[in-house]
Coordinates of C-alpha atoms and ligand atoms in Angstrom, one line a residue:
M13 CA 14.4 -3.1 -4.8
S14 CA 12.3 -4.0 -8.0
V15 CA 13.9 -5.1 -11.5
F16 CA 12.7 -6.2 -14.5
R17 CA 14.0 -9.5 -15.4
I18 CA 13.9 -10.2 -18.8
Q19 CA 15.8 -13.9 -20.1
G20 CA 15.9 -12.7 -24.5
G21 CA 16.8 -13.5 -27.6
Q22 CA 13.0 -15.0 -27.9
R23 CA 11.1 -13.7 -31.2
L24 CA 7.7 -12.4 -29.7
S25 CA 4.1 -13.6 -31.1
G26 CA 0.8 -12.9 -28.8
S27 CA -1.9 -10.0 -28.5
V28 CA -1.8 -6.8 -26.0
A29 CA -5.1 -4.3 -25.5
V30 CA -3.3 -1.5 -24.9
Q31 CA -3.5 0.7 -21.6
G32 CA -5.2 4.4 -21.7
A33 CA -3.0 7.7 -22.8
K34 CA -0.7 8.7 -19.8
N35 CA -0.5 12.3 -20.7
S36 CA -4.4 11.7 -21.9
V37 CA -5.3 11.2 -17.8
L38 CA -2.9 13.5 -16.2
P39 CA -4.5 17.2 -18.1
I40 CA -7.8 15.5 -17.7
L41 CA -8.4 14.4 -13.9
A42 CA -6.8 18.4 -13.9
A43 CA -9.6 19.4 -15.5
T44 CA -11.7 17.8 -13.4
V45 CA -11.3 21.4 -11.0
L46 CA -13.7 22.6 -13.0
A47 CA -16.6 20.7 -12.7
R48 CA -19.0 21.2 -9.8
G49 CA -20.0 17.8 -10.2
E50 CA -18.3 14.8 -10.2
C51 CA -16.6 13.8 -13.2
V52 CA -16.2 10.0 -14.3
L53 CA -13.3 8.9 -16.1
R54 CA -13.0 4.8 -17.2
N55 CA -9.5 3.4 -18.3
C56 CA -7.1 5.3 -16.5
P57 CA -3.7 3.3 -16.7
P58 CA -2.7 2.0 -12.5
L59 CA 0.6 4.5 -12.7
T60 CA 2.1 6.7 -10.3
D61 CA 2.0 9.8 -12.3
V62 CA -1.7 9.4 -12.2
E63 CA -1.9 8.5 -8.0
Y64 CA 0.0 11.9 -7.7
T65 CA -2.2 13.8 -9.6
L66 CA -5.1 12.2 -7.6
D67 CA -3.4 12.3 -4.7
I68 CA -3.1 17.0 -5.7
L69 CA -7.2 16.6 -5.8
R70 CA -7.6 14.6 -2.5
H71 CA -4.7 17.7 -1.0
M72 CA -7.6 19.9 -2.3
G73 CA -10.2 18.8 -1.4
C74 CA -11.2 16.7 -3.8
G75 CA -14.0 14.4 -3.5
V76 CA -11.5 10.5 -4.8
K77 CA -13.0 7.0 -5.8
R78 CA -10.6 4.5 -7.8
E79 CA -12.1 1.3 -9.0
G80 CA -10.0 -0.9 -11.3
G81 CA -9.7 1.5 -14.6
T82 CA -12.4 3.7 -13.3
V83 CA -11.4 6.6 -11.5
W84 CA -15.0 9.8 -9.5
V85 CA -13.7 12.8 -8.5
D86 CA -15.8 15.4 -7.3
A87 CA -14.5 18.7 -7.2
S88 CA -18.2 19.8 -6.7
V89 CA -16.4 22.4 -3.3
P90 CA -12.4 22.6 -3.6
T91 CA -11.0 23.9 -0.4
D92 CA -7.2 24.7 -1.3
C93 CA -5.6 25.8 -4.5
V94 CA -1.4 24.9 -2.6
I95 CA -0.2 22.3 -4.0
P96 CA 1.7 20.6 -1.7
D97 CA 5.7 20.5 -3.2
E98 CA 6.5 17.0 -2.0
L99 CA 4.4 16.2 -5.2
M100 CA 5.7 19.0 -7.3
R101 CA 8.9 17.6 -7.4
E102 CA 7.1 14.6 -7.7
M103 CA 5.7 15.2 -10.7
R104 CA 6.3 18.2 -12.6
S105 CA 4.2 18.1 -15.2
S106 CA 1.5 19.0 -12.2
V107 CA 2.6 22.9 -13.1
I108 CA -0.7 21.8 -15.2
F109 CA -2.9 22.7 -12.2
L110 CA -2.5 26.3 -12.4
G111 CA -4.7 26.8 -15.4
P112 CA -7.6 24.9 -13.9
V113 CA -7.4 25.4 -10.1
L114 CA -6.5 29.6 -10.5
G115 CA -9.8 29.2 -13.1
R116 CA -12.2 27.9 -10.5
M117 CA -10.8 29.2 -7.1
G118 CA -9.2 32.8 -8.3
R119 CA -5.6 31.7 -6.7
A120 CA -3.9 28.9 -6.8
E121 CA 0.1 28.1 -5.7
L122 CA 2.7 26.1 -6.2
T123 CA 6.3 25.3 -6.1
Y124 CA 8.6 25.7 -9.3
P125 CA 8.5 22.8 -11.3
G126 CA 12.2 22.4 -12.3
G127 CA 14.1 20.0 -14.4
C128 CA 13.9 17.1 -15.2
E129 CA 15.8 13.8 -16.0
L130 CA 15.4 14.8 -19.7
G131 CA 17.0 18.7 -18.9
P132 CA 15.3 21.8 -18.0
R133 CA 11.4 22.3 -18.1
P134 CA 10.8 25.5 -18.2
I135 CA 7.0 27.4 -17.4
D136 CA 7.6 31.1 -19.0
L137 CA 5.0 30.5 -22.0
H138 CA 2.3 28.6 -19.3
L139 CA 3.2 31.9 -17.2
A140 CA 2.6 34.3 -20.4
A141 CA -0.4 32.8 -21.1
L142 CA -2.1 33.3 -17.7
R143 CA -0.9 37.3 -17.7
T144 CA -2.7 37.2 -20.6
L145 CA -5.9 36.0 -19.6
G146 CA -5.3 38.6 -16.3
A147 CA -3.7 36.7 -13.8
E148 CA -1.4 38.8 -11.0
I149 CA 2.2 35.5 -10.8
E150 CA 4.8 36.2 -8.3
E151 CA 7.7 34.5 -8.2
R152 CA 9.0 34.6 -4.6
N153 CA 11.0 31.8 -2.8
G154 CA 10.9 29.0 -5.3
R155 CA 7.0 29.3 -5.5
L156 CA 4.2 30.0 -7.8
I157 CA 1.5 33.1 -6.1
C158 CA -1.3 33.4 -8.9
Q159 CA -4.5 35.1 -8.4
G160 CA -6.7 37.1 -10.2
E161 CA -10.4 37.2 -11.8
L162 CA -9.6 35.5 -15.4
T163 CA -10.4 36.7 -18.9
G164 CA -11.0 36.0 -22.8
G165 CA -7.9 37.3 -24.7
S166 CA -5.8 36.2 -27.4
I167 CA -2.8 33.5 -26.7
T168 CA -0.2 33.2 -28.6
L169 CA 2.7 30.7 -27.8
S170 CA 6.4 31.1 -29.7
L171 CA 6.7 27.0 -29.3
A172 CA 4.2 24.9 -29.5
S173 CA 4.2 23.7 -26.2
V174 CA 1.9 20.6 -24.6
G175 CA 1.5 22.1 -22.1
A176 CA 0.9 25.0 -21.9
T177 CA -1.8 24.5 -24.7
E178 CA -3.4 22.5 -22.1
N179 CA -2.1 25.0 -19.7
A180 CA -4.2 28.0 -21.2
M181 CA -7.0 26.1 -22.4
L182 CA -8.1 25.0 -18.7
A183 CA -7.8 28.3 -17.6
A184 CA -9.5 30.5 -21.1
V185 CA -12.0 27.9 -20.4
A186 CA -12.9 29.3 -16.8
A187 CA -11.9 33.9 -18.1
K188 CA -14.9 35.6 -19.1
G189 CA -15.4 35.9 -22.5
T190 CA -13.0 34.6 -26.1
T191 CA -9.6 33.2 -25.9
T192 CA -7.7 31.8 -28.8
I193 CA -4.9 30.5 -28.9
T194 CA -2.5 30.6 -32.0
N195 CA 0.2 27.7 -32.4
A196 CA -1.1 25.5 -30.4
A197 CA -0.1 22.2 -29.4
R198 CA -1.6 19.4 -31.9
E199 CA -1.4 16.8 -30.7
P200 CA -4.3 13.8 -30.5
E201 CA -3.8 14.8 -26.1
I202 CA -5.5 17.8 -26.9
V203 CA -7.9 16.9 -28.7
E204 CA -9.0 14.8 -26.0
L205 CA -8.7 17.8 -23.8
Q206 CA -11.2 19.2 -26.0
E207 CA -14.1 16.7 -26.0
F208 CA -13.3 16.5 -22.4
L209 CA -14.6 19.8 -21.9
R210 CA -17.3 20.3 -24.1
T211 CA -18.5 16.8 -21.9
L212 CA -19.1 19.4 -19.0
G213 CA -20.6 21.9 -21.2
A214 CA -17.4 24.1 -21.5
D215 CA -17.5 25.7 -26.0
V216 CA -13.7 24.4 -26.4
R217 CA -12.9 24.2 -31.0
G218 CA -10.4 24.0 -32.9
A219 CA -8.0 21.2 -31.0
G220 CA -6.4 19.3 -33.5
S221 CA -5.1 22.4 -35.0
S222 CA -3.3 25.5 -34.2
V223 CA -5.6 27.7 -33.8
I224 CA -8.0 26.7 -30.1
V225 CA -11.4 29.2 -29.7
I226 CA -12.8 29.2 -26.0
E227 CA -15.5 30.9 -25.1
G228 CA -15.0 31.0 -22.0
G229 CA -17.2 31.9 -18.2
K230 CA -19.8 29.7 -17.5
P231 CA -19.7 27.2 -15.0
L232 CA -18.8 23.2 -15.9
H233 CA -20.9 20.0 -14.9
G234 CA -20.1 17.2 -14.2
G235 CA -19.7 14.1 -16.7
E236 CA -18.3 11.1 -18.5
H237 CA -14.9 10.3 -20.4
T238 CA -13.3 6.3 -21.5
I239 CA -9.1 7.6 -21.8
R240 CA -7.7 6.6 -25.7
P241 CA -5.0 4.1 -25.8
D242 CA -1.4 5.3 -25.6
R243 CA 0.1 6.1 -28.5
I244 CA 3.1 6.1 -27.6
V245 CA 2.2 2.9 -24.8
A246 CA 1.8 0.9 -28.5
A247 CA 5.2 2.7 -29.5
T248 CA 7.1 0.6 -27.0
Y249 CA 5.5 -2.7 -27.5
L250 CA 5.6 -1.9 -31.3
S251 CA 9.5 -1.2 -31.1
A252 CA 9.9 -3.6 -29.2
V253 CA 8.5 -6.6 -31.3
A254 CA 10.6 -4.6 -33.6
C255 CA 13.0 -5.7 -31.3
A256 CA 12.8 -9.4 -31.1
G257 CA 11.3 -10.6 -34.1
G258 CA 8.8 -12.0 -34.8
E259 CA 4.7 -10.7 -34.9
G260 CA 2.2 -9.1 -32.6
E261 CA -1.5 -7.1 -32.6
L262 CA -1.5 -4.4 -30.7
L263 CA -5.4 -3.5 -30.2
G264 CA -7.2 -0.5 -29.3
V265 CA -5.1 1.8 -31.4
D266 CA -6.0 4.9 -33.2
W267 CA -2.9 4.0 -35.8
R268 CA -3.1 8.0 -37.2
Q269 CA -1.5 8.9 -34.2
L270 CA 1.5 7.1 -35.4
S271 CA 2.2 6.8 -38.4
T272 CA 5.8 8.3 -38.4
V273 CA 6.7 5.7 -36.4
T274 CA 5.3 2.8 -38.4
A275 CA 6.5 4.8 -41.3
A276 CA 9.7 4.6 -39.6
L277 CA 9.6 0.5 -38.9
V278 CA 8.4 0.0 -42.7
E279 CA 11.2 1.0 -43.8
A280 CA 13.3 -0.7 -41.6
G281 CA 12.1 -3.8 -43.4
C282 CA 8.9 -5.1 -40.4
Q283 CA 5.3 -5.3 -41.8
V284 CA 2.9 -3.4 -40.3
E285 CA -1.4 -3.7 -41.7
S286 CA -3.7 -0.9 -39.8
G287 CA -7.1 -2.0 -38.8
S288 CA -9.5 0.7 -38.3
D289 CA -8.6 0.1 -34.6
S290 CA -5.5 -2.3 -34.4
I291 CA -1.8 -2.7 -35.8
H292 CA -0.3 -6.1 -36.9
I293 CA 3.9 -5.3 -36.7
A294 CA 5.7 -8.8 -37.5
V295 CA 9.4 -8.7 -38.6
Q296 CA 10.8 -11.5 -40.8
E297 CA 14.0 -10.6 -41.7
P298 CA 17.3 -8.3 -39.6
L299 CA 15.6 -4.7 -39.6
G300 CA 17.9 -1.9 -42.1
A301 CA 19.3 1.5 -40.8
V302 CA 16.6 3.9 -41.5
R303 CA 16.7 7.3 -43.2
P304 CA 17.5 10.0 -40.0
L305 CA 14.5 10.3 -37.7
R306 CA 14.1 14.1 -36.3
T307 CA 11.9 14.3 -33.0
A308 CA 8.9 17.3 -33.4
P309 CA 6.0 18.6 -32.2
Y310 CA 2.4 16.0 -33.7
P311 CA 2.3 14.9 -35.6
G312 CA 5.8 14.9 -36.9
F313 CA 8.0 11.9 -35.6
P314 CA 7.2 12.0 -31.8
T315 CA 10.7 13.1 -28.7
D316 CA 8.8 10.4 -26.6
A317 CA 9.4 7.2 -29.0
Q318 CA 12.6 7.6 -30.0
A319 CA 14.4 6.1 -27.1
V320 CA 11.9 2.5 -27.2
V321 CA 13.0 3.3 -32.1
M322 CA 16.4 3.2 -31.0
A323 CA 16.3 0.0 -29.0
A324 CA 14.8 -1.6 -32.2
L325 CA 17.7 -0.3 -35.1
C326 CA 20.7 -1.3 -32.4
K327 CA 20.4 -4.5 -34.2
A328 CA 19.4 -2.9 -37.9
Q329 CA 22.1 -2.3 -40.9
G330 CA 23.4 0.7 -41.2
A331 CA 23.8 3.5 -39.4
T332 CA 20.5 5.2 -38.0
V333 CA 20.5 9.1 -37.1
F334 CA 18.9 10.8 -34.7
V335 CA 18.1 14.4 -33.9
E336 CA 16.5 14.9 -31.0
N337 CA 15.2 18.5 -31.3
M338 CA 12.9 19.3 -29.1
F339 CA 14.2 18.3 -25.2
E340 CA 18.6 19.1 -24.4
S341 CA 19.5 15.8 -22.6
R342 CA 16.9 12.9 -24.0
Y343 CA 20.1 10.4 -25.0
R344 CA 20.9 9.0 -21.1
H345 CA 19.8 5.8 -21.7
V346 CA 22.8 5.7 -25.1
D347 CA 25.7 4.5 -21.8
E348 CA 22.9 1.7 -20.6
I349 CA 22.1 0.3 -24.2
S350 CA 25.5 0.4 -24.7
R351 CA 26.5 -2.2 -21.8
M352 CA 24.8 -3.9 -24.7
G353 CA 27.2 -3.8 -26.6
A354 CA 25.1 -1.6 -29.2
D355 CA 27.4 0.9 -30.9
I356 CA 25.2 4.4 -30.5
R357 CA 27.6 8.0 -31.2
V358 CA 25.6 11.2 -29.3
E359 CA 27.0 14.6 -30.3
G360 CA 24.2 17.2 -28.9
R361 CA 21.4 16.3 -30.5
V362 CA 22.9 14.0 -32.7
A363 CA 22.9 10.3 -32.1
V364 CA 24.1 8.0 -34.7
V365 CA 23.2 4.2 -34.6
C366 CA 25.8 1.8 -36.2
G367 CA 23.7 -1.3 -36.1
V368 CA 25.6 -4.2 -34.7
P369 CA 25.0 -8.4 -35.1
R370 CA 24.3 -8.9 -31.8
L371 CA 23.3 -8.0 -28.5
F372 CA 24.3 -9.5 -25.3
G373 CA 22.0 -9.1 -21.3
A374 CA 22.7 -7.0 -19.0
R375 CA 22.0 -5.1 -15.3
V376 CA 21.5 -2.1 -16.7
Q377 CA 20.2 1.3 -14.8
A378 CA 16.9 3.2 -15.7
T379 CA 17.0 7.2 -15.8
D380 CA 13.8 8.2 -16.8
L381 CA 10.7 6.8 -18.3
R382 CA 10.9 6.4 -21.6
G383 CA 14.7 5.3 -21.9
G384 CA 13.9 3.3 -19.4
A385 CA 11.6 1.5 -21.4
A386 CA 14.2 1.2 -24.1
L387 CA 16.2 -0.5 -22.4
V388 CA 13.2 -3.2 -22.1
V389 CA 13.1 -3.3 -25.2
A390 CA 17.0 -3.8 -25.8
G391 CA 16.8 -7.0 -23.4
L392 CA 13.9 -8.6 -25.1
G393 CA 16.7 -7.8 -28.5
A394 CA 19.9 -9.1 -26.7
E395 CA 20.8 -13.1 -26.0
G396 CA 20.8 -14.1 -22.5
E397 CA 19.3 -11.9 -19.1
T398 CA 19.3 -8.5 -19.0
V399 CA 18.0 -6.6 -15.3
V400 CA 17.0 -3.0 -15.7
S401 CA 16.8 -1.7 -12.0
G402 CA 15.5 1.8 -11.8
T403 CA 11.7 0.9 -12.1
R404 CA 10.4 3.6 -10.3
H405 CA 10.8 5.6 -13.1
I406 CA 9.0 3.5 -15.9
R407 CA 6.2 2.9 -13.8
R408 CA 5.1 6.5 -13.9
G409 CA 4.0 5.4 -17.1
Y410 CA 3.6 1.4 -18.1
G411 CA 0.7 0.4 -16.1
D412 CA 1.4 -3.0 -16.4
L413 CA 4.5 -3.2 -18.6
A414 CA 5.5 -7.4 -17.8
G415 CA 2.3 -8.3 -18.6
D416 CA 1.5 -6.4 -21.7
L417 CA 4.9 -7.9 -22.9
R418 CA 4.7 -11.4 -21.3
A419 CA 0.9 -11.1 -23.3
L420 CA 2.9 -10.6 -27.1
G421 CA 5.7 -13.5 -25.9
A422 CA 8.3 -12.2 -23.9
K423 CA 9.9 -13.6 -21.2
I424 CA 9.8 -10.5 -18.3
W425 CA 9.2 -10.7 -15.2
L426 CA 8.6 -8.1 -12.3
E427 CA 10.8 -8.5 -9.5
E428 CA 12.2 -7.9 -5.9
E429 CA 14.9 -7.8 -5.8
I430 CA 17.0 -8.0 -2.5
V431 CA 19.5 -6.8 -1.8
I432 CA 22.2 -7.4 0.9
Ligands
LIG26 C1 3.9 16.8 -22.7 O1 5.3 17.6 -21.4 C2 4.2 16.0 -22.1 N1 4.3 15.5 -20.9 C3 6.5 14.9 -22.9 O2 6.0 13.4 -22.5 C4 6.6 15.0 -24.2 O3 7.6 14.4 -24.5 C5 5.9 16.8 -24.2 O4 4.8 16.9 -24.2 C6 6.4 16.4 -26.1 O5 5.9 15.8 -27.0 C7 2.8 15.2 -20.0 O6 2.3 15.8 -21.2 C8 2.5 15.0 -19.4 P1 6.2 20.8 -24.0 P2 5.3 19.6 -22.1 O7 5.9 21.7 -23.1 O8 3.9 19.6 -22.0 C9 9.4 24.1 -24.1 C10 6.8 11.6 -21.1 O9 6.9 11.0 -21.6 N2 9.4 24.9 -23.3 O10 5.6 20.4 -25.7 O11 6.0 18.9 -20.3 C11 10.4 22.6 -23.6 O12 11.4 23.0 -22.8 C12 6.7 13.3 -21.1 O13 6.1 11.1 -21.3 C13 9.4 26.0 -23.3 O14 10.5 26.5 -23.3 O15 6.9 19.5 -23.4 C14 10.6 21.1 -24.3 O16 11.8 21.6 -25.1 C15 8.0 13.6 -21.4 N3 8.4 27.2 -22.3 C16 9.6 22.1 -25.3 O17 9.0 22.9 -25.3 C17 7.9 26.2 -21.7 O18 6.9 26.8 -21.0 C18 8.1 21.6 -25.8 O19 8.2 20.8 -24.5 C19 7.2 25.0 -22.3 C20 7.8 24.5 -22.8

């Protein structure tokens, strides 16, 4: 079993280039199904979720090749429209294939993704959007069987869901006619998906705003794209420096994509300077508590940064209130961080972090991606050794967490632990 072994209590100092964004590369890989030619994606992060997605593309008959951070996908002749159960179980966000596969092949089949560590993960908005474009969707024995000729339509999302927006965009590109998506998610990953689709020859406009307009129905060709840096990984590394103290430089990052996170860290007492594509953070004094942090759709405070910023504030003087509005069960890291001496009280969607003078290294277990990263952040700010197990959760979203943090001066290693 692999673990992260951390010698905490050391101030950090260093710089690191931030990996490509998981939540950009996954929908973009799904979008390659729409291209009748080869797509080349650069700066793809080495994540297990990327590997699962490449396996789905292979299963569908696409040519797939990977060399380091570059991935080639050729969907000229896809042969299968069924997404295998075992891959759906590994990665529920595979539901993003529904739109592009249906749009390209006229049929798509997958098992219902179901809930995950964060609580229920419904896809009603995805299905409603596809039905608006003419899809016939049957839900039978836990499977979704979708078919039909797609035509443009007017989609209104009751929630600015990231995945539903992406699925609707990918289906609409194949649907004949004009599609309007209202109350679309505005995340940077949506803007990047639009950029990639336009590279393939699609007519997509408005991403980044609440209304996206797509003129669909024309065949798409292949294209090339370089994945942008991951704003949540950047938030994780900023939180690591904030928790451990010291200073750090993150390269390649657009500070505007995580301004709500940097604003909270500045309020806590960090010095943050942003360049055109870098962020520098320095922490001299003990941190202070900040005003309540409420997670919200972009450009609000990102739910994916909630756990790591919470870890950074565990030693802040005073109490910080977190309100998790996006997912039902996103405080599973709290019990584990509490084993390190943190004082956090959870009541439903509200968590109150009462700052303590010190954290102590402990053996802790990751149970989800960002909660697991938060345990590593807390370990860097704790005295003594911390061992984090459950690293498979963390490797879904961080290509080389230990290597990146060592570049920032941390004493952390990913090790195989022999369990006797
Ligand atoms: C994306 O998930 C991200 N995943 C998540 O990142 C991120 O936390 C989330 O967006 C919010 O920013 C990827 O991009 C692969 P949503 P997604 O649909 O699309 C409800 C990480 O750590 N909802 O915007 O699943 C849903 O239950 C992951 O990298 C419905 O009710 O998120 C949730 O409460 C975790 N019906 C809210 O909307 C639907 O049909 C927001 O979910 C769809 C969603």
